[in-house]
Coordinates of C-alpha atoms in Angstrom, one line a residue:
M697 CA -104.4 71.1 -6.5
D698 CA -101.5 70.9 -4.2
R699 CA -97.8 72.0 -3.8
A700 CA -96.5 68.5 -4.4
S701 CA -98.1 68.0 -7.7
L702 CA -97.4 71.6 -9.1
Y703 CA -94.0 72.5 -7.7
F704 CA -92.1 69.5 -6.5
M705 CA -90.2 67.3 -9.4
S706 CA -89.9 63.7 -9.0
K707 CA -86.8 61.8 -8.5
D708 CA -86.8 60.7 -12.3
D709 CA -87.2 64.3 -13.3
K710 CA -84.4 66.5 -14.8
N711 CA -82.8 69.4 -13.6
T712 CA -85.2 72.1 -14.0
F713 CA -83.1 74.6 -16.1
D714 CA -81.5 71.9 -18.2
F715 CA -85.1 71.0 -19.3
D716 CA -85.1 74.5 -20.7
E717 CA -82.5 73.7 -23.3
T718 CA -84.7 71.2 -24.7
L719 CA -87.5 73.9 -25.9
P720 CA -88.1 75.0 -29.2
P721 CA -86.3 78.4 -30.5
L722 CA -88.6 81.4 -30.9
P723 CA -90.3 81.4 -34.2
L724 CA -89.8 84.3 -36.5
P725 CA -93.2 84.9 -38.8
E726 CA -92.6 85.6 -42.4
L727 CA -93.1 89.2 -43.0
G728 CA -95.7 89.1 -45.6
D729 CA -98.1 87.3 -43.0
T730 CA -97.1 89.7 -40.2
L731 CA -98.2 92.4 -42.6
D732 CA -101.3 90.8 -43.7
R733 CA -102.3 90.4 -40.1
Y734 CA -101.3 93.9 -39.2
Y735 CA -103.6 95.3 -41.7
A736 CA -106.5 93.4 -40.8
C737 CA -105.8 94.2 -36.9
I738 CA -105.9 98.2 -37.9
K739 CA -109.4 98.1 -40.1
P740 CA -111.5 98.7 -37.3
F741 CA -109.8 102.0 -36.3
G742 CA -109.2 103.6 -39.8
T743 CA -111.5 105.7 -42.1
P744 CA -111.3 104.5 -45.8
D745 CA -108.9 107.1 -46.5
E746 CA -106.5 106.2 -43.7
L747 CA -106.7 102.6 -44.6
A748 CA -105.9 103.3 -48.2
Q749 CA -102.7 105.4 -47.0
A750 CA -102.0 102.6 -44.7
R751 CA -101.9 99.9 -47.4
K752 CA -99.5 102.0 -49.5
T753 CA -97.4 102.4 -46.5
I754 CA -97.6 98.6 -45.8
E755 CA -96.6 97.9 -49.1
E756 CA -93.8 100.5 -49.5
F757 CA -92.5 98.6 -46.3
K758 CA -92.9 95.1 -47.6
N759 CA -90.8 95.7 -50.8
G760 CA -88.3 98.1 -49.3
V761 CA -86.7 98.6 -46.2
G762 CA -89.0 96.1 -44.2
A763 CA -87.4 93.2 -46.5
Q764 CA -83.8 94.6 -45.8
L765 CA -84.5 94.5 -42.0
H766 CA -86.2 91.2 -42.2
E767 CA -83.3 89.6 -43.6
K768 CA -80.9 91.0 -41.0
L769 CA -83.4 89.5 -38.6
K770 CA -83.7 86.2 -40.2
Q771 CA -79.7 86.3 -39.7
R772 CA -80.0 86.9 -36.1
A773 CA -82.4 84.4 -35.8
A774 CA -80.4 81.6 -37.4
T775 CA -77.7 82.1 -34.7
M776 CA -79.8 82.6 -31.6
K777 CA -82.6 80.5 -30.3
N778 CA -84.5 83.6 -29.3
W779 CA -84.0 86.2 -31.6
L780 CA -85.3 88.9 -29.3
G781 CA -82.7 88.2 -26.7
T782 CA -82.4 91.3 -24.6
W783 CA -84.2 93.5 -26.8
W784 CA -87.3 93.5 -25.1
E785 CA -86.1 94.3 -21.8
D786 CA -83.3 96.8 -23.3
Y787 CA -85.9 99.0 -25.5
A788 CA -89.5 98.1 -24.2
Y789 CA -88.5 98.9 -20.8
H790 CA -85.1 100.2 -19.9
L791 CA -85.2 103.2 -22.0
T792 CA -88.3 104.6 -19.9
R793 CA -87.1 107.4 -17.6
L794 CA -90.2 107.5 -15.5
P795 CA -90.3 106.4 -11.8
L796 CA -90.8 102.4 -11.4
L797 CA -93.4 103.3 -8.8
P798 CA -96.3 103.8 -9.8
Y799 CA -95.8 103.6 -13.4
Q800 CA -94.0 100.2 -14.3
L801 CA -93.9 97.8 -11.3
M802 CA -96.5 94.7 -11.0
S803 CA -98.4 94.4 -7.5
M804 CA -101.2 92.3 -6.1
A805 CA -102.9 91.7 -3.0
A806 CA -101.9 88.4 -1.2
Q807 CA -105.5 87.2 -0.3
L808 CA -104.7 85.3 2.5
E809 CA -108.1 85.1 4.2
M810 CA -109.1 82.5 1.4
V811 CA -106.6 80.0 2.9
G812 CA -107.8 80.5 6.3
V813 CA -104.8 82.8 7.6
P814 CA -106.0 85.7 9.9
E815 CA -105.2 89.0 8.6
T816 CA -105.3 90.8 12.3
P817 CA -102.7 92.9 13.8
E818 CA -102.5 90.4 16.6
Y819 CA -101.3 87.4 14.2
M820 CA -99.1 89.8 11.9
L821 CA -95.8 88.7 13.2
K822 CA -96.5 84.9 13.2
S823 CA -97.9 85.4 9.4
L824 CA -94.8 87.2 8.4
A825 CA -92.7 84.7 9.9
R826 CA -94.6 82.0 8.0
H827 CA -94.7 84.1 4.9
I828 CA -90.7 84.6 5.0
H829 CA -90.2 80.6 5.5
H830 CA -92.2 79.7 2.6
T831 CA -90.8 82.2 0.4
L832 CA -87.6 80.6 1.5
E833 CA -89.1 77.1 0.5
F834 CA -89.9 78.7 -2.8
W835 CA -86.2 80.0 -3.0
D836 CA -84.5 76.8 -1.9
L837 CA -86.3 75.0 -4.5
T838 CA -85.1 77.3 -7.1
R839 CA -81.6 77.3 -6.3
K840 CA -81.6 73.2 -6.2
S841 CA -82.9 73.5 -9.6
S842 CA -85.7 71.3 -8.5
I843 CA -88.7 73.5 -9.0
K844 CA -91.1 71.6 -11.3
P845 CA -91.6 73.4 -14.7
L846 CA -94.9 75.2 -15.4
S847 CA -96.9 73.5 -18.0
S848 CA -100.5 73.2 -19.5
N849 CA -102.6 70.6 -21.5
G850 CA -101.8 67.9 -18.6
G851 CA -98.5 68.5 -18.6
K852 CA -97.9 68.0 -22.5
I853 CA -96.8 71.9 -22.9
K854 CA -94.1 72.8 -20.5
Y855 CA -92.7 76.5 -20.2
S856 CA -89.4 77.9 -19.9
S857 CA -88.4 78.2 -16.1
A858 CA -85.5 80.8 -17.0
L859 CA -87.2 83.8 -15.5
Y860 CA -87.4 82.0 -12.0
K861 CA -83.7 83.0 -11.9
R862 CA -84.8 86.7 -11.7
F863 CA -87.4 86.3 -8.8
F864 CA -84.4 86.6 -6.3
S865 CA -81.4 88.3 -5.7
T866 CA -81.8 90.4 -8.8
C867 CA -82.3 94.1 -9.3
R868 CA -83.0 96.6 -12.2
V869 CA -80.2 99.1 -12.0
P870 CA -80.7 102.4 -13.2
G871 CA -78.5 104.3 -15.8
V872 CA -78.2 107.7 -16.9
E873 CA -80.0 106.6 -20.3
Q874 CA -80.5 103.2 -20.3
D875 CA -81.3 100.8 -17.1
H876 CA -79.9 97.1 -17.0
I877 CA -80.5 94.1 -15.0
E878 CA -77.8 92.7 -12.5
K879 CA -78.8 89.2 -11.2
H880 CA -76.8 87.6 -8.5
F881 CA -78.7 84.7 -8.0
L882 CA -77.0 81.2 -8.6
T883 CA -78.3 77.8 -8.6
K884 CA -76.2 75.2 -6.7
D885 CA -74.6 74.0 -10.0
E886 CA -73.6 77.6 -10.7
G887 CA -72.1 78.3 -7.4
K888 CA -73.0 80.2 -4.0
T889 CA -75.8 82.5 -4.1
P890 CA -76.4 85.3 -1.6
T891 CA -78.4 84.0 1.4
H892 CA -79.1 87.3 3.3
I893 CA -82.7 88.7 3.4
L894 CA -83.5 92.6 3.3
I895 CA -86.0 93.8 5.7
S896 CA -86.9 97.5 5.4
G897 CA -89.1 100.0 7.6
K898 CA -89.5 103.5 8.7
G899 CA -86.6 104.5 6.3
R900 CA -84.3 101.9 7.7
Q901 CA -82.7 98.7 6.4
F902 CA -81.5 95.4 8.1
I903 CA -80.3 92.2 6.9
F904 CA -79.9 88.7 8.5
D905 CA -78.8 85.2 7.1
C906 CA -81.6 82.8 5.9
V907 CA -79.8 79.7 6.2
H908 CA -78.1 77.5 9.0
E909 CA -74.7 76.5 8.9
D910 CA -75.6 73.1 7.6
D911 CA -77.5 75.0 4.5
T912 CA -81.0 74.3 5.6
I913 CA -83.5 77.3 5.8
L914 CA -84.6 78.9 8.8
T915 CA -87.7 77.7 10.6
A916 CA -90.7 80.0 11.0
P917 CA -90.3 80.1 14.9
E918 CA -86.8 81.2 14.3
I919 CA -87.8 84.0 12.1
L920 CA -90.5 85.1 14.4
V921 CA -88.0 86.0 17.0
V922 CA -86.0 88.0 14.2
M923 CA -89.1 90.0 13.5
Q924 CA -90.1 90.5 16.8
R925 CA -86.6 92.0 17.6
L926 CA -86.8 94.2 14.3
R927 CA -90.4 95.4 15.1
S928 CA -89.4 96.6 18.5
I929 CA -86.3 98.5 17.1
L930 CA -88.9 100.3 14.5
D931 CA -91.6 100.8 17.1
Y932 CA -89.3 102.7 19.6
E933 CA -86.3 104.1 17.9
P934 CA -86.1 107.1 15.3
E935 CA -86.8 107.0 11.7
G936 CA -83.6 106.1 9.4
D937 CA -81.9 108.3 6.6
C938 CA -84.5 107.1 4.1
V939 CA -82.0 106.4 1.2
P940 CA -84.4 103.9 -0.4
A941 CA -86.7 107.1 -1.3
L942 CA -83.8 107.8 -4.0
S943 CA -84.7 104.9 -5.8
H944 CA -88.3 106.3 -6.5
D945 CA -87.1 109.4 -8.6
D946 CA -86.9 109.1 -12.3
R947 CA -84.5 106.8 -13.6
T948 CA -81.6 109.2 -14.7
A949 CA -81.7 111.1 -11.4
W950 CA -81.7 108.1 -9.4
A951 CA -78.9 107.0 -11.5
H952 CA -76.7 110.2 -11.0
N953 CA -77.5 109.6 -7.1
R954 CA -76.8 106.0 -7.1
N955 CA -73.4 106.9 -8.5
R956 CA -72.9 109.8 -6.1
L957 CA -73.6 107.1 -3.2
M958 CA -70.8 104.8 -4.6
E959 CA -68.5 107.8 -5.0
V960 CA -68.9 108.9 -1.2
S961 CA -67.3 105.8 0.2
E962 CA -66.2 102.2 -0.7
A963 CA -68.3 101.2 2.3
N964 CA -71.2 102.4 0.5
K965 CA -70.4 100.3 -2.5
E966 CA -70.4 97.2 -0.4
T967 CA -73.8 98.1 1.3
L968 CA -75.3 99.0 -2.0
L969 CA -74.3 95.3 -2.9
L970 CA -75.8 93.9 0.2
V971 CA -79.3 95.9 -0.7
E972 CA -79.3 94.7 -4.2
S973 CA -78.2 91.3 -3.9
A974 CA -80.4 90.2 -1.1
S975 CA -82.2 86.9 -1.7
M976 CA -85.5 88.7 -0.9
E977 CA -86.8 91.7 0.5
V978 CA -89.5 92.5 2.9
C979 CA -90.9 96.1 3.4
W980 CA -93.0 97.0 6.5
Y981 CA -95.5 99.4 5.6
E982 CA -97.0 101.5 8.5
Q983 CA -100.5 101.6 7.2
S984 CA -103.5 99.2 7.9
P985 CA -105.5 98.9 4.9
K986 CA -109.1 98.1 5.5
D987 CA -109.8 95.5 2.5
Y988 CA -108.1 94.4 -0.8
E989 CA -108.8 97.4 -2.8
E990 CA -106.8 99.6 -0.1
S991 CA -104.0 97.1 0.0
S992 CA -103.8 97.0 -3.6
Q993 CA -103.9 101.0 -3.9
L994 CA -100.9 101.2 -1.7
G995 CA -99.1 98.6 -3.8
L996 CA -98.1 101.5 -6.1
F997 CA -97.9 104.2 -3.1
G998 CA -97.5 103.5 0.3
D999 CA -94.2 104.0 2.4
L1000 CA -91.8 104.8 -0.5
H1001 CA -89.1 106.3 1.9
S1002 CA -88.5 102.5 3.0
R1003 CA -88.9 100.3 -0.2
W1004 CA -85.9 99.8 -3.0
A1005 CA -87.9 100.2 -5.9
D1006 CA -85.3 98.3 -8.3
R1007 CA -85.7 94.9 -6.4
S1008 CA -87.0 92.1 -8.6
S1009 CA -89.7 91.0 -6.1
S1010 CA -90.8 92.2 -2.5
V1011 CA -93.2 91.4 -0.2
I1012 CA -95.1 94.3 1.5
A1013 CA -95.9 93.9 4.9
F1014 CA -98.8 96.0 6.4
R1015 CA -99.2 96.6 10.3
N1016 CA -102.7 94.7 10.3
G1017 CA -101.7 91.3 8.7
K1018 CA -102.2 92.0 5.2
F1019 CA -99.7 91.4 2.4
N1020 CA -98.8 92.6 -1.2
W1021 CA -96.5 91.1 -3.7
T1022 CA -94.7 93.2 -6.2
G1023 CA -92.6 92.6 -8.9
E1024 CA -90.3 94.7 -11.4
H1025 CA -91.8 93.9 -15.0
S1026 CA -88.6 93.8 -17.0
C1027 CA -87.0 90.9 -14.8
Y1028 CA -90.0 88.6 -15.3
D1029 CA -93.8 88.5 -16.3
G1030 CA -97.0 88.1 -14.3
T1031 CA -96.9 84.3 -14.6
V1032 CA -93.8 83.9 -12.2
S1033 CA -95.7 86.3 -9.9
I1034 CA -98.9 84.1 -10.2
S1035 CA -96.6 80.9 -9.8
Y1036 CA -95.2 82.4 -6.6
A1037 CA -98.6 83.5 -5.2
T1038 CA -100.0 80.1 -5.6
F1039 CA -97.2 78.4 -4.0
M1040 CA -97.4 80.9 -1.1
Q1041 CA -101.2 80.3 -0.7
L1042 CA -101.0 76.5 -0.9
S1043 CA -98.2 76.5 1.4
Y1044 CA -100.4 78.4 4.2
F1045 CA -103.3 76.0 3.4
E1046 CA -101.4 72.6 3.6
E1047 CA -98.6 73.2 6.1
P1048 CA -99.8 73.1 9.7
E1049 CA -99.4 76.1 12.2
P1050 CA -96.0 76.1 13.2
D1051 CA -95.0 75.1 17.0
W1052 CA -94.5 78.7 18.0
S1053 CA -93.2 77.5 21.4
Q1054 CA -90.0 76.3 19.6
A1055 CA -89.1 80.2 19.4
D1056 CA -88.2 79.9 23.1
G1057 CA -84.4 78.9 23.3
T1058 CA -83.6 79.0 19.7
K1059 CA -80.2 80.2 18.4
V1060 CA -80.1 84.1 18.3
V1061 CA -79.7 85.1 14.6
E1062 CA -77.6 88.0 14.0
I1063 CA -79.1 91.3 12.6
K1064 CA -77.2 93.7 10.9
E1065 CA -78.5 97.3 10.1
L1066 CA -77.3 98.6 6.8
E1067 CA -76.5 102.3 6.8
F1068 CA -75.1 104.6 4.2
Q1069 CA -72.7 107.4 4.6
L1070 CA -74.3 110.7 3.1
D1071 CA -73.0 114.1 2.0
D1072 CA -74.9 117.2 2.0
K1073 CA -76.0 116.8 -1.5
L1074 CA -77.4 113.1 -1.0
K1075 CA -79.4 114.6 2.0
S1076 CA -80.9 117.2 0.1
E1077 CA -81.7 114.8 -2.6
I1078 CA -83.5 112.4 -0.1
K1079 CA -85.5 115.4 0.8
R1080 CA -86.5 116.5 -2.2
V1081 CA -87.7 113.3 -3.7
R1082 CA -89.7 112.5 -0.5
K1083 CA -91.4 115.7 -1.0
E1084 CA -92.0 115.0 -4.9
I1085 CA -93.6 111.7 -3.8
D1086 CA -95.7 113.4 -1.1
D1087 CA -96.9 116.2 -3.6
R1088 CA -97.4 113.6 -6.7
G1089 CA -99.8 111.5 -4.3
I1090 CA -101.9 108.6 -5.5
D1091 CA -101.2 109.1 -9.1
V1092 CA -102.6 105.9 -10.5
T1093 CA -105.9 104.7 -9.2
V1094 CA -105.9 101.1 -8.4
T1095 CA -109.4 99.0 -7.7
F1096 CA -110.1 95.5 -6.7
T1097 CA -113.5 93.8 -7.4
V1098 CA -115.0 90.3 -7.5
F1099 CA -117.9 89.7 -9.6
D1100 CA -119.5 86.6 -8.4
D1101 CA -122.5 86.1 -10.3
Y1102 CA -120.8 83.2 -12.3
G1103 CA -117.5 82.2 -13.4
K1104 CA -115.7 79.8 -15.7
D1105 CA -118.4 76.9 -15.5
F1106 CA -121.1 79.2 -16.9
M1107 CA -118.7 80.0 -19.7
K1108 CA -117.8 76.6 -20.4
K1109 CA -121.4 75.3 -20.2
H1110 CA -122.1 77.5 -23.3
R1111 CA -118.8 76.2 -25.0
L1112 CA -117.3 79.7 -25.2
H1113 CA -113.3 80.2 -23.6
P1114 CA -113.3 82.0 -20.6
D1115 CA -110.6 84.3 -21.3
S1116 CA -112.0 85.0 -24.7
F1117 CA -115.6 85.6 -22.9
A1118 CA -114.1 88.1 -20.6
Q1119 CA -112.1 90.0 -23.1
V1120 CA -115.2 90.6 -25.3
V1121 CA -117.2 91.6 -22.4
M1122 CA -114.7 93.9 -21.4
Q1123 CA -114.1 95.6 -24.5
W1124 CA -118.0 96.0 -24.5
A1125 CA -118.0 97.5 -21.2
Y1126 CA -115.5 100.3 -22.6
Y1127 CA -117.6 100.8 -25.7
Q1128 CA -120.8 101.5 -23.6
M1129 CA -119.0 103.8 -21.6
H1130 CA -116.8 105.6 -24.1
Q1131 CA -119.0 105.1 -27.2
E1132 CA -115.7 104.0 -29.2
I1133 CA -113.5 101.2 -29.8
A1134 CA -110.7 100.9 -28.1
P1135 CA -107.2 99.5 -29.4
T1136 CA -106.8 96.4 -26.9
Y1137 CA -103.4 94.8 -25.5
E1138 CA -103.8 91.3 -24.4
T1139 CA -100.8 89.2 -23.0
A1140 CA -100.1 86.2 -25.1
L1141 CA -97.8 83.6 -23.2
M1142 CA -94.8 82.4 -25.0
R1143 CA -92.9 80.7 -22.5
Q1144 CA -93.2 77.2 -24.5
Y1145 CA -90.4 78.5 -26.6
Y1146 CA -86.8 79.0 -25.5
E1147 CA -86.4 81.8 -23.0
G1148 CA -89.8 82.9 -24.1
R1149 CA -91.7 85.6 -22.5
T1150 CA -94.9 87.5 -24.2
E1151 CA -96.5 88.1 -27.6
T1152 CA -99.1 91.0 -27.9
L1153 CA -102.6 89.8 -28.8
R1154 CA -104.6 92.6 -30.5
S1155 CA -107.8 91.5 -29.1
C1156 CA -110.2 93.9 -30.8
T1157 CA -110.6 91.7 -33.9
A1158 CA -112.8 92.1 -36.7
A1159 CA -115.5 90.2 -35.0
V1160 CA -115.3 92.1 -31.8
A1161 CA -115.6 95.1 -33.5
D1162 CA -118.8 93.9 -35.4
F1163 CA -120.3 92.7 -32.0
L1164 CA -119.7 96.2 -30.5
K1165 CA -121.2 98.0 -33.2
A1166 CA -124.2 95.7 -33.3
S1167 CA -124.8 96.3 -29.9
S1168 CA -125.6 99.8 -30.5
N1169 CA -127.6 99.1 -33.3
K1170 CA -131.3 99.4 -32.6
Q1171 CA -132.0 97.3 -35.5
V1172 CA -130.2 94.1 -34.2
G1173 CA -132.5 91.6 -32.0
E1174 CA -131.0 90.4 -29.0
L1175 CA -130.5 86.8 -30.5
A1176 CA -128.5 88.3 -33.1
L1177 CA -126.3 90.1 -30.6
A1178 CA -126.1 86.8 -28.8
K1179 CA -124.7 85.2 -32.0
A1180 CA -122.4 88.1 -32.7
F1181 CA -121.0 87.6 -29.2
R1182 CA -120.5 84.0 -29.8
A1183 CA -118.6 84.7 -32.9
A1184 CA -116.2 87.6 -31.4
V1185 CA -115.6 85.0 -28.5
D1186 CA -114.5 82.4 -31.1
E1187 CA -112.2 84.6 -33.1
H1188 CA -110.4 86.1 -30.1
K1189 CA -109.8 82.4 -29.4
H1190 CA -108.4 81.7 -32.5
F1191 CA -106.3 84.4 -32.7
M1192 CA -104.8 83.6 -29.3
N1193 CA -104.2 80.5 -30.6
E1194 CA -102.4 81.9 -33.5
A1195 CA -100.4 84.2 -31.4
R1196 CA -99.0 81.6 -29.1
K1197 CA -98.1 79.7 -32.1
G1198 CA -95.8 82.6 -33.0
H1199 CA -98.1 84.0 -35.6
G1200 CA -98.2 87.5 -33.8
I1201 CA -97.6 90.9 -35.0
D1202 CA -96.1 93.1 -32.7
R1203 CA -93.0 91.4 -31.6
H1204 CA -92.0 91.0 -35.0
L1205 CA -92.5 94.5 -35.8
F1206 CA -90.6 95.6 -32.6
G1207 CA -87.9 93.2 -33.7
L1208 CA -87.7 95.0 -37.1
W1209 CA -87.4 98.4 -35.3
C1210 CA -84.7 97.1 -33.2
V1211 CA -82.9 96.4 -36.2
A1212 CA -82.9 99.6 -37.6
Y1213 CA -82.3 101.1 -34.3
E1214 CA -79.2 99.4 -33.6
N1215 CA -78.2 99.5 -37.3
K1216 CA -78.1 103.5 -36.5
M1217 CA -80.8 103.2 -39.8
E1218 CA -83.4 106.0 -40.1
I1219 CA -86.6 104.3 -38.5
P1220 CA -88.8 103.6 -41.5
A1221 CA -91.9 105.7 -42.2
F1222 CA -94.2 102.3 -41.5
Y1223 CA -94.0 103.4 -37.7
D1224 CA -95.0 106.9 -38.1
D1225 CA -98.5 106.0 -40.1
P1226 CA -101.3 107.3 -38.3
L1227 CA -102.9 104.0 -38.0
Y1228 CA -99.9 102.1 -36.3
T1229 CA -100.5 104.5 -33.2
K1230 CA -104.1 104.7 -33.7
S1231 CA -104.6 101.0 -33.4
G1232 CA -102.3 100.6 -30.4
G1233 CA -98.6 100.0 -32.1
G1234 CA -95.7 101.5 -30.1
G1235 CA -97.5 101.0 -26.6
N1236 CA -100.6 103.0 -27.4
F1237 CA -103.1 100.6 -26.4
V1238 CA -106.2 102.1 -24.7
L1239 CA -107.1 99.0 -22.7
S1240 CA -104.0 97.1 -21.5
T1241 CA -105.4 93.9 -20.3
S1242 CA -103.9 90.4 -19.4
T1243 CA -105.9 87.5 -17.8
L1244 CA -103.9 86.0 -14.6
G1245 CA -105.3 82.5 -14.9
F1246 CA -107.8 80.3 -13.1
T1247 CA -107.2 81.1 -9.5
A1248 CA -108.1 83.9 -7.3
N1249 CA -104.8 85.6 -7.5
V1250 CA -104.7 88.7 -9.9
G1251 CA -102.2 91.5 -9.8
Y1252 CA -102.1 94.8 -11.9
V1253 CA -99.8 97.7 -13.3
A1254 CA -100.4 101.0 -14.3
P1255 CA -102.2 101.8 -17.7
M1256 CA -100.1 102.2 -20.9
L1257 CA -101.7 105.6 -21.9
F1258 CA -102.8 108.5 -19.6
D1259 CA -106.5 108.0 -20.8
G1260 CA -106.5 104.5 -20.8
Y1261 CA -107.1 101.4 -18.6
G1262 CA -105.3 98.5 -17.0
V1263 CA -107.9 95.7 -16.8
F1264 CA -106.2 92.6 -15.3
Y1265 CA -108.6 89.6 -14.0
S1266 CA -108.4 85.9 -13.0
I1267 CA -111.4 83.4 -13.6
T1268 CA -112.5 80.6 -11.0
S1269 CA -115.1 78.5 -11.3
E1270 CA -117.9 80.7 -9.7
A1271 CA -116.3 84.1 -9.9
I1272 CA -114.1 86.7 -11.7
F1273 CA -111.4 88.7 -9.7
I1274 CA -110.8 92.1 -11.4
N1275 CA -108.1 94.7 -10.9
T1276 CA -108.9 98.0 -12.9
T1277 CA -106.1 100.8 -12.8
A1278 CA -106.6 104.5 -14.3
Y1279 CA -104.7 107.6 -13.8
R1280 CA -106.1 109.8 -11.1
D1281 CA -106.0 113.0 -13.1
S1282 CA -107.7 111.8 -16.5
I1283 CA -110.8 113.9 -17.0
K1284 CA -112.0 110.9 -19.5
T1285 CA -111.5 107.6 -17.4
S1286 CA -112.9 106.3 -14.2
A1287 CA -111.8 102.9 -12.8
R1288 CA -114.8 102.4 -10.5
K1289 CA -117.4 103.3 -13.1
F1290 CA -115.9 101.2 -15.6
N1291 CA -115.9 98.1 -13.0
D1292 CA -119.6 98.9 -12.5
I1293 CA -120.2 98.8 -16.4
F1294 CA -117.9 95.6 -16.9
K1295 CA -120.0 93.7 -14.3
D1296 CA -123.0 94.7 -15.6
S1297 CA -122.3 93.8 -19.0
F1298 CA -121.3 90.2 -17.6
R1299 CA -124.8 90.1 -16.5
R1300 CA -126.5 91.5 -19.7
I1301 CA -124.6 88.8 -21.8
S1302 CA -125.5 85.7 -19.7
V1303 CA -129.1 86.7 -20.1
L1304 CA -128.7 86.9 -24.0
L1305 CA -126.7 83.8 -23.9
E1306 CA -129.6 81.7 -22.0
Q1307 CA -132.2 83.0 -24.6
L1308 CA -130.0 82.0 -27.5
A1309 CA -129.3 78.6 -25.7
K1310 CA -133.2 78.3 -25.1
E1311 CA -134.1 79.3 -29.0
S1312 CA -131.9 77.0 -30.2
K1313 CA -133.4 74.1 -28.2
L1314 CA -136.8 74.7 -29.6

């Protein structure tokens, strides 16, 4: 695995984004098929009476208003290559009024030590200069439309690259009732894209241009000089006005204050545009996290008086040389974050240490501080939001742990798919801890379709539920339990493959809801059925989960529910990297206790599988 093979297109390859036009349209399932799959998925969560009522509700929906809504959805699909369009971001994300941090943004620890980068205060500025330079390389590949599309199965299945255009120079802009995305990034074919970088810290914001006059990107030594100058300013001059704190308010209040900023002066409009259109944002945090768990925690908290929450992507730089990468989820999905993270780690690993002596005598790069004109009302609002942030404290607990007894090599030895293996063990951990079966969301990748994003896999299948119940039945022997586990893993794999083929449930049901909403129709009774919510529908999944692939990079978001968990993991040959999140004030959940049971469950199941394998050979 290297940068060239993963990210650099050959001379014969097409323009990155032209290739997207060759992808097939997003499939639209038949209504009856979706509802049959839906009924099968709610069965583990219902009593006989609840299931009988749900079956009646499903039939009435299928033969009544559901059929009408589906016809309208088919008409939409006939004219659009992706019938979801902007609905997913508009209604699943942008109607939410909660602050983006800590409730909606993605984050991950950079883990640069594994590629030989010193995470020390002494090396921090040099590491940051390299960080910015390599990010600019990723930016340059994207703006030149020469970044290689992601693929799987040895390159046979290629994925949409459209979301790369939202990684840079993009913001989620607050609205009084609904947010929207503003993308300023342009490829070279499309026009001139913003080339300035936003650096923030201690409530102040600065910009500088990231390209030379000949359009080549700045070198790491040139960037180092800029970082040294900015660090001196922040260390020896007073704190700024902390305008970025306003972006951490609830979305409606932030929308009002953003409008007020623009009303105060025309200059504020220009400054706001510079903030929101910058190619990238780097935010200096004053903390020095001792490990990746602490840096992960700070990814959803930290120096919020300096960080602009709306930015689609940000680099957090800590005083002791550690880094976090963060992303705004409505702009793109975790696969883009992982692609960037892997590019960064490979860049550090493959590219030699710069000749830092070249910093001497380099042309001085102009730095401009961004300042807003504030009235008394805005100053009062900044003070209020800062106090509310401090009073709220660390609302979402974030953990980082590594299970290193084994990884995907062991799972493949037993002919079990690694992700399905981890999913069943994870649900088993929850079952042991809480003595109940959890409705579980797992992300299913849909980027093999035109502008595709994700589908929901309801990963608590019938076979998984059977395994969980068997695990607490003393009449079930160890070999029978191991066989039940294998059956659960295989069924999960089957349904994941089905979801990726477009045979899902939740995006179709969501699309039908959107048709009713946009046509000002009454929302059907189907969505009010108790089992719809009890099984996770409408964003009520107790376990919100995703696999981040087969590198050590793993990120996280907050749980969907107050008494739920976010469980995110990546699987390497010999280890499993895990980020688990939970709400601090929940009296039911504990992220750290969950991690302990999760890892112990991996150990227990390996013993059972080895016993079953030995028995099968006899």
